Amino acid sequence: MTQTMQSQASTATEGFELPRWRGRGKQSNATHNIIRQPSVETQESPIPQFSPAPKSDRTTTMTTGIAPSRTRHAVFFTRSILFSDLTITSTTDPSIRYHASTHEWNFTLPDIILYASTTSSQKATLLAAAHFRFSRHARMGFLASPAASNDMGLSALNGKDAHDGLVSWEECRNVSGFCGYWMYDFTVPCPPTALHPTGRRKLRLSRTRKEVDGVRGWLGWASFRNYRILDRERIEESGAENCESDVGVFLSDDLRSLTKVGELRLYEDLGEEVIRGIVMALAIVLEKATRRARRRGGGGGGDGSG
């Protein structure tokens, strides 16, 4: 017995191993000993617990478009099936409630009249109007203060440029190039501040199809009515359009619904006057696109209104 144990020790030392029976494969004694006799350090040390890595903002942005925390206000544009008048409401700010009345064939009225709405009346207070018949550009008029009546305010908005300070006139220009409709520059009045001492805000509507801007699916990509809202002064400072110049985005639903026009997402608290100007500029661009589609569908020919 003693000789057998000595022979086994000598063979293990020389690197040889005796045959294993009952189907066992080769297994080194060193490994076998480590398994049966774990070290004290392994027994006493606790198993480390790892928490999952947090998702970065970029990952959230790329998978869901715009980060939800970035949107300050969500403004929805709707209309009826038969008429192109727009109803504008917000779920985040109850004070944002407008009605844009369109007048294509009534030449005695502006093309678009913007009203402040209430729960009881869609046309409670007259705010602004736009003229763009037979022109690629539009002229927007904003009342400096609410008129005594809507008729008095409409007479001021439906005349010439000089109104003794009652109306602030601004332009919404199509800067897309020849026969294009993808970029519009416009200016809106705002309270004078250190950043805007003149009391005017320069903005831009630029068409987008990018997923990072919130465009979803092939229907969203196929729509021509998705626009980024950019700050032109920031573009001039940086020299290019980037995320720092983004003020908001308009995502169209014209190919998904007959009554849902789209959603306006604002990334900043811009103030009532600037939001009103953005709503008016979007109403102009959407109404122009509706009239172009109507003429093309009816075989009416060219795009006189731009």
mmCIF file of N, CA and C in Angstrom, residues 49-134:
data_model
loop_
_atom_site.group_PDB
_atom_site.id
_atom_site.type_symbol
_atom_site.label_atom_id
_atom_site.label_comp_id
_atom_site.label_asym_id
_atom_site.label_seq_id
_atom_site.Cartn_x
_atom_site.Cartn_y
_atom_site.Cartn_z
ATOM 1 N N GLN A 49 -21.384 43.775 -6.755
ATOM 2 C CA GLN A 49 -22.657 44.040 -7.415
ATOM 3 C C GLN A 49 -22.486 45.223 -8.360
ATOM 4 N N PHE A 50 -22.832 45.023 -9.614
ATOM 5 C CA PHE A 50 -22.690 46.063 -10.628
ATOM 6 C C PHE A 50 -24.069 46.571 -11.025
ATOM 7 N N SER A 51 -24.241 47.897 -11.060
ATOM 8 C CA SER A 51 -25.493 48.508 -11.514
ATOM 9 C C SER A 51 -25.388 48.801 -12.992
ATOM 10 N N PRO A 52 -26.488 48.715 -13.738
ATOM 11 C CA PRO A 52 -26.433 48.992 -15.176
ATOM 12 C C PRO A 52 -26.017 50.425 -15.441
ATOM 13 N N ALA A 53 -25.264 50.608 -16.535
ATOM 14 C CA ALA A 53 -24.784 51.943 -16.890
ATOM 15 C C ALA A 53 -25.949 52.822 -17.295
ATOM 16 N N PRO A 54 -25.975 54.069 -16.855
ATOM 17 C CA PRO A 54 -27.082 54.954 -17.235
ATOM 18 C C PRO A 54 -27.042 55.289 -18.713
ATOM 19 N N LYS A 55 -28.208 55.462 -19.288
ATOM 20 C CA LYS A 55 -28.306 55.805 -20.699
ATOM 21 C C LYS A 55 -27.923 57.264 -20.888
ATOM 22 N N SER A 56 -27.143 57.519 -21.907
ATOM 23 C CA SER A 56 -26.715 58.889 -22.168
ATOM 24 C C SER A 56 -27.828 59.663 -22.844
ATOM 25 N N ASP A 57 -27.706 60.990 -22.806
ATOM 26 C CA ASP A 57 -28.701 61.836 -23.456
ATOM 27 C C ASP A 57 -28.695 61.631 -24.956
ATOM 28 N N ARG A 58 -27.487 61.362 -25.503
ATOM 29 C CA ARG A 58 -27.413 61.176 -26.948
ATOM 30 C C ARG A 58 -28.159 59.916 -27.369
ATOM 31 N N THR A 59 -28.041 58.836 -26.568
ATOM 32 C CA THR A 59 -28.773 57.610 -26.902
ATOM 33 C C THR A 59 -30.267 57.847 -26.865
ATOM 34 N N THR A 60 -30.744 58.557 -25.837
ATOM 35 C CA THR A 60 -32.171 58.854 -25.748
ATOM 36 C C THR A 60 -32.621 59.701 -26.919
ATOM 37 N N THR A 61 -31.781 60.659 -27.313
ATOM 38 C CA THR A 61 -32.158 61.539 -28.411
ATOM 39 C C THR A 61 -32.213 60.786 -29.725
ATOM 40 N N MET A 62 -31.244 59.895 -29.963
ATOM 41 C CA MET A 62 -31.205 59.201 -31.238
ATOM 42 C C MET A 62 -32.305 58.163 -31.353
ATOM 43 N N THR A 63 -32.760 57.580 -30.258
ATOM 44 C CA THR A 63 -33.789 56.548 -30.337
ATOM 45 C C THR A 63 -35.190 57.128 -30.319
ATOM 46 N N THR A 64 -35.371 58.272 -29.693
ATOM 47 C CA THR A 64 -36.712 58.851 -29.588
ATOM 48 C C THR A 64 -36.825 60.197 -30.265
ATOM 49 N N GLY A 65 -35.804 60.599 -31.045
ATOM 50 C CA GLY A 65 -35.874 61.893 -31.700
ATOM 51 C C GLY A 65 -35.431 62.980 -30.763
ATOM 52 N N ILE A 66 -36.354 63.763 -30.235
ATOM 53 C CA ILE A 66 -36.060 64.862 -29.345
ATOM 54 C C ILE A 66 -36.285 64.403 -27.919
ATOM 55 N N ALA A 67 -35.342 64.737 -27.040
ATOM 56 C CA ALA A 67 -35.503 64.361 -25.640
ATOM 57 C C ALA A 67 -36.750 65.012 -25.070
ATOM 58 N N PRO A 68 -37.584 64.247 -24.337
ATOM 59 C CA PRO A 68 -38.828 64.814 -23.824
ATOM 60 C C PRO A 68 -38.610 66.029 -22.938
ATOM 61 N N SER A 69 -37.488 66.066 -22.182
ATOM 62 C CA SER A 69 -37.247 67.189 -21.291
ATOM 63 C C SER A 69 -36.947 68.463 -22.052
ATOM 64 N N ARG A 70 -36.606 68.362 -23.326
ATOM 65 C CA ARG A 70 -36.252 69.546 -24.098
ATOM 66 C C ARG A 70 -37.485 70.333 -24.512
ATOM 67 N N THR A 71 -38.608 69.688 -24.708
ATOM 68 C CA THR A 71 -39.827 70.355 -25.149
ATOM 69 C C THR A 71 -40.486 71.060 -23.975
ATOM 70 N N ARG A 72 -40.576 72.383 -24.065
ATOM 71 C CA ARG A 72 -41.211 73.174 -23.012
ATOM 72 C C ARG A 72 -42.715 73.293 -23.247
ATOM 73 N N HIS A 73 -43.110 73.509 -24.501
ATOM 74 C CA HIS A 73 -44.518 73.683 -24.833
ATOM 75 C C HIS A 73 -44.846 72.833 -26.054
ATOM 76 N N ALA A 74 -45.995 72.179 -26.018
ATOM 77 C CA ALA A 74 -46.505 71.405 -27.150
ATOM 78 C C ALA A 74 -47.796 72.060 -27.622
ATOM 79 N N VAL A 75 -47.786 72.555 -28.858
ATOM 80 C CA VAL A 75 -48.920 73.284 -29.429
ATOM 81 C C VAL A 75 -49.447 72.470 -30.602
ATOM 82 N N PHE A 76 -50.764 72.228 -30.626
ATOM 83 C CA PHE A 76 -51.370 71.364 -31.631
ATOM 84 C C PHE A 76 -52.226 72.185 -32.594
ATOM 85 N N PHE A 77 -52.079 71.868 -33.891
ATOM 86 C CA PHE A 77 -52.835 72.515 -34.960
ATOM 87 C C PHE A 77 -53.858 71.507 -35.489
ATOM 88 N N THR A 78 -55.118 71.895 -35.506
ATOM 89 C CA THR A 78 -56.185 71.048 -36.045
ATOM 90 C C THR A 78 -57.071 71.880 -36.964
ATOM 91 N N ARG A 79 -57.906 71.185 -37.737
ATOM 92 C CA ARG A 79 -58.849 71.857 -38.630
ATOM 93 C C ARG A 79 -60.007 70.913 -38.899
ATOM 94 N N SER A 80 -61.043 71.464 -39.531
ATOM 95 C CA SER A 80 -62.174 70.632 -39.935
ATOM 96 C C SER A 80 -61.884 70.009 -41.298
ATOM 97 N N ILE A 81 -62.717 69.068 -41.702
ATOM 98 C CA ILE A 81 -62.496 68.377 -42.969
ATOM 99 C C ILE A 81 -62.805 69.280 -44.158
ATOM 100 N N LEU A 82 -63.813 70.140 -44.040
ATOM 101 C CA LEU A 82 -64.261 70.943 -45.175
ATOM 102 C C LEU A 82 -63.542 72.277 -45.291
ATOM 103 N N PHE A 83 -63.028 72.820 -44.195
ATOM 104 C CA PHE A 83 -62.437 74.156 -44.216
ATOM 105 C C PHE A 83 -60.986 74.085 -43.747
ATOM 106 N N SER A 84 -60.204 75.068 -44.205
ATOM 107 C CA SER A 84 -58.785 75.105 -43.844
ATOM 108 C C SER A 84 -58.497 76.018 -42.664
ATOM 109 N N ASP A 85 -59.526 76.511 -41.973
ATOM 110 C CA ASP A 85 -59.296 77.297 -40.760
ATOM 111 C C ASP A 85 -58.574 76.439 -39.722
ATOM 112 N N LEU A 86 -57.646 77.057 -39.006
ATOM 113 C CA LEU A 86 -56.820 76.337 -38.042
ATOM 114 C C LEU A 86 -57.244 76.664 -36.618
ATOM 115 N N THR A 87 -57.286 75.645 -35.786
ATOM 116 C CA THR A 87 -57.499 75.801 -34.354
ATOM 117 C C THR A 87 -56.217 75.396 -33.652
ATOM 118 N N ILE A 88 -55.657 76.308 -32.856
ATOM 119 C CA ILE A 88 -54.357 76.102 -32.220
ATOM 120 C C ILE A 88 -54.547 76.079 -30.711
ATOM 121 N N THR A 89 -54.175 74.979 -30.079
ATOM 122 C CA THR A 89 -54.292 74.828 -28.627
ATOM 123 C C THR A 89 -53.020 74.185 -28.086
ATOM 124 N N SER A 90 -52.844 74.284 -26.770
ATOM 125 C CA SER A 90 -51.674 73.725 -26.103
ATOM 126 C C SER A 90 -52.111 72.957 -24.869
ATOM 127 N N THR A 91 -51.460 71.819 -24.643
ATOM 128 C CA THR A 91 -51.730 71.028 -23.444
ATOM 129 C C THR A 91 -50.848 71.442 -22.277
ATOM 130 N N THR A 92 -49.771 72.175 -22.555
ATOM 131 C CA THR A 92 -48.850 72.598 -21.500
ATOM 132 C C THR A 92 -49.100 74.020 -21.026
ATOM 133 N N ASP A 93 -49.729 74.846 -21.855
ATOM 134 C CA ASP A 93 -49.982 76.241 -21.489
ATOM 135 C C ASP A 93 -51.398 76.600 -21.917
ATOM 136 N N PRO A 94 -52.348 76.712 -20.995
ATOM 137 C CA PRO A 94 -53.735 77.022 -21.376
ATOM 138 C C PRO A 94 -53.902 78.388 -22.025
ATOM 139 N N SER A 95 -52.945 79.303 -21.832
ATOM 140 C CA SER A 95 -53.078 80.628 -22.437
ATOM 141 C C SER A 95 -52.843 80.608 -23.939
ATOM 142 N N ILE A 96 -52.222 79.552 -24.463
ATOM 143 C CA ILE A 96 -52.001 79.436 -25.907
ATOM 144 C C ILE A 96 -53.262 78.846 -26.524
ATOM 145 N N ARG A 97 -54.093 79.701 -27.074
ATOM 146 C CA ARG A 97 -55.348 79.272 -27.689
ATOM 147 C C ARG A 97 -55.686 80.276 -28.792
ATOM 148 N N TYR A 98 -55.532 79.837 -30.049
ATOM 149 C CA TYR A 98 -55.740 80.734 -31.181
ATOM 150 C C TYR A 98 -56.667 80.083 -32.204
ATOM 151 N N HIS A 99 -57.161 80.949 -33.095
ATOM 152 C CA HIS A 99 -57.950 80.501 -34.242
ATOM 153 C C HIS A 99 -57.505 81.313 -35.448
ATOM 154 N N ALA A 100 -57.055 80.619 -36.496
ATOM 155 C CA ALA A 100 -56.611 81.265 -37.730
ATOM 156 C C ALA A 100 -57.686 81.079 -38.791
ATOM 157 N N SER A 101 -58.335 82.180 -39.141
ATOM 158 C CA SER A 101 -59.398 82.159 -40.149
ATOM 159 C C SER A 101 -58.796 82.480 -41.513
ATOM 160 N N THR A 102 -59.050 81.626 -42.506
ATOM 161 C CA THR A 102 -58.480 81.798 -43.845
ATOM 162 C C THR A 102 -59.545 82.315 -44.807
ATOM 163 N N HIS A 103 -59.102 83.157 -45.755
ATOM 164 C CA HIS A 103 -60.018 83.776 -46.727
ATOM 165 C C HIS A 103 -59.311 83.799 -48.079
ATOM 166 N N GLU A 104 -59.543 82.765 -48.866
ATOM 167 C CA GLU A 104 -58.875 82.684 -50.168
ATOM 168 C C GLU A 104 -59.602 83.485 -51.234
ATOM 169 N N TRP A 105 -60.922 83.478 -51.230
ATOM 170 C CA TRP A 105 -61.686 84.091 -52.315
ATOM 171 C C TRP A 105 -62.346 85.401 -51.917
ATOM 172 N N ASN A 106 -62.288 85.779 -50.677
ATOM 173 C CA ASN A 106 -62.832 87.069 -50.256
ATOM 174 C C ASN A 106 -61.700 88.097 -50.304
ATOM 175 N N PHE A 107 -61.642 88.855 -51.398
ATOM 176 C CA PHE A 107 -60.524 89.770 -51.611
ATOM 177 C C PHE A 107 -60.618 91.024 -50.751
ATOM 178 N N THR A 108 -61.691 91.217 -50.046
ATOM 179 C CA THR A 108 -61.813 92.376 -49.161
ATOM 180 C C THR A 108 -61.223 92.108 -47.778
ATOM 181 N N LEU A 109 -60.813 90.878 -47.521
ATOM 182 C CA LEU A 109 -60.255 90.510 -46.225
ATOM 183 C C LEU A 109 -58.829 89.997 -46.394
ATOM 184 N N PRO A 110 -58.013 90.048 -45.352
ATOM 185 C CA PRO A 110 -56.675 89.443 -45.424
ATOM 186 C C PRO A 110 -56.767 87.939 -45.658
ATOM 187 N N ASP A 111 -55.672 87.370 -46.138
ATOM 188 C CA ASP A 111 -55.655 85.927 -46.390
ATOM 189 C C ASP A 111 -55.836 85.132 -45.100
ATOM 190 N N ILE A 112 -55.225 85.589 -44.019
ATOM 191 C CA ILE A 112 -55.341 84.917 -42.720
ATOM 192 C C ILE A 112 -55.588 85.972 -41.645
ATOM 193 N N ILE A 113 -56.531 85.699 -40.771
ATOM 194 C CA ILE A 113 -56.805 86.551 -39.613
ATOM 195 C C ILE A 113 -56.641 85.690 -38.368
ATOM 196 N N LEU A 114 -55.799 86.145 -37.449
ATOM 197 C CA LEU A 114 -55.506 85.381 -36.238
ATOM 198 C C LEU A 114 -56.242 85.990 -35.053
ATOM 199 N N TYR A 115 -56.971 85.133 -34.343
ATOM 200 C CA TYR A 115 -57.744 85.551 -33.171
ATOM 201 C C TYR A 115 -57.239 84.809 -31.933
ATOM 202 N N ALA A 116 -57.405 85.448 -30.787
ATOM 203 C CA ALA A 116 -57.250 84.765 -29.500
ATOM 204 C C ALA A 116 -58.587 84.148 -29.135
ATOM 205 N N SER A 117 -58.581 82.865 -28.812
ATOM 206 C CA SER A 117 -59.824 82.138 -28.552
ATOM 207 C C SER A 117 -60.038 81.950 -27.056
ATOM 208 N N THR A 118 -61.275 81.722 -26.715
ATOM 209 C CA THR A 118 -61.660 81.347 -25.356
ATOM 210 C C THR A 118 -62.492 80.074 -25.435
ATOM 211 N N THR A 119 -62.883 79.570 -24.293
ATOM 212 C CA THR A 119 -63.707 78.365 -24.275
ATOM 213 C C THR A 119 -65.092 78.604 -24.863
ATOM 214 N N SER A 120 -65.543 79.845 -24.864
ATOM 215 C CA SER A 120 -66.882 80.154 -25.366
ATOM 216 C C SER A 120 -66.880 80.751 -26.764
ATOM 217 N N SER A 121 -65.750 81.281 -27.230
ATOM 218 C CA SER A 121 -65.712 81.940 -28.537
ATOM 219 C C SER A 121 -64.372 81.683 -29.207
ATOM 220 N N GLN A 122 -64.421 81.247 -30.480
ATOM 221 C CA GLN A 122 -63.189 81.042 -31.228
ATOM 222 C C GLN A 122 -62.556 82.360 -31.650
ATOM 223 N N LYS A 123 -63.365 83.368 -31.933
ATOM 224 C CA LYS A 123 -62.871 84.660 -32.409
ATOM 225 C C LYS A 123 -63.130 85.724 -31.351
ATOM 226 N N ALA A 124 -62.507 85.551 -30.200
ATOM 227 C CA ALA A 124 -62.759 86.472 -29.092
ATOM 228 C C ALA A 124 -62.057 87.810 -29.298
ATOM 229 N N THR A 125 -60.750 87.785 -29.593
ATOM 230 C CA THR A 125 -59.964 89.015 -29.710
ATOM 231 C C THR A 125 -59.101 88.944 -30.957
ATOM 232 N N LEU A 126 -59.160 89.981 -31.776
ATOM 233 C CA LEU A 126 -58.346 90.053 -32.987
ATOM 234 C C LEU A 126 -56.899 90.377 -32.616
ATOM 235 N N LEU A 127 -55.963 89.621 -33.176
ATOM 236 C CA LEU A 127 -54.548 89.793 -32.840
ATOM 237 C C LEU A 127 -53.691 90.202 -34.020
ATOM 238 N N ALA A 128 -53.855 89.551 -35.168
ATOM 239 C CA ALA A 128 -52.943 89.778 -36.291
ATOM 240 C C ALA A 128 -53.619 89.349 -37.583
ATOM 241 N N ALA A 129 -52.958 89.678 -38.695
ATOM 242 C CA ALA A 129 -53.454 89.303 -40.022
ATOM 243 C C ALA A 129 -52.265 89.185 -40.966
ATOM 244 N N ALA A 130 -52.485 88.495 -42.098
ATOM 245 C CA ALA A 130 -51.427 88.287 -43.086
ATOM 246 C C ALA A 130 -51.993 88.447 -44.485
ATOM 247 N N HIS A 131 -51.201 89.065 -45.376
ATOM 248 C CA HIS A 131 -51.551 89.255 -46.781
ATOM 249 C C HIS A 131 -50.481 88.580 -47.638
ATOM 250 N N PHE A 132 -50.892 87.727 -48.590
ATOM 251 C CA PHE A 132 -49.911 87.109 -49.490
ATOM 252 C C PHE A 132 -50.528 86.689 -50.815
ATOM 253 N N ARG A 133 -51.627 87.252 -51.231
ATOM 254 C CA ARG A 133 -52.226 86.872 -52.515
ATOM 255 C C ARG A 133 -51.291 87.252 -53.659
ATOM 256 N N PHE A 134 -51.093 86.288 -54.590
ATOM 257 C CA PHE A 134 -50.294 86.488 -55.799
ATOM 258 C C PHE A 134 -48.866 86.922 -55.460
#
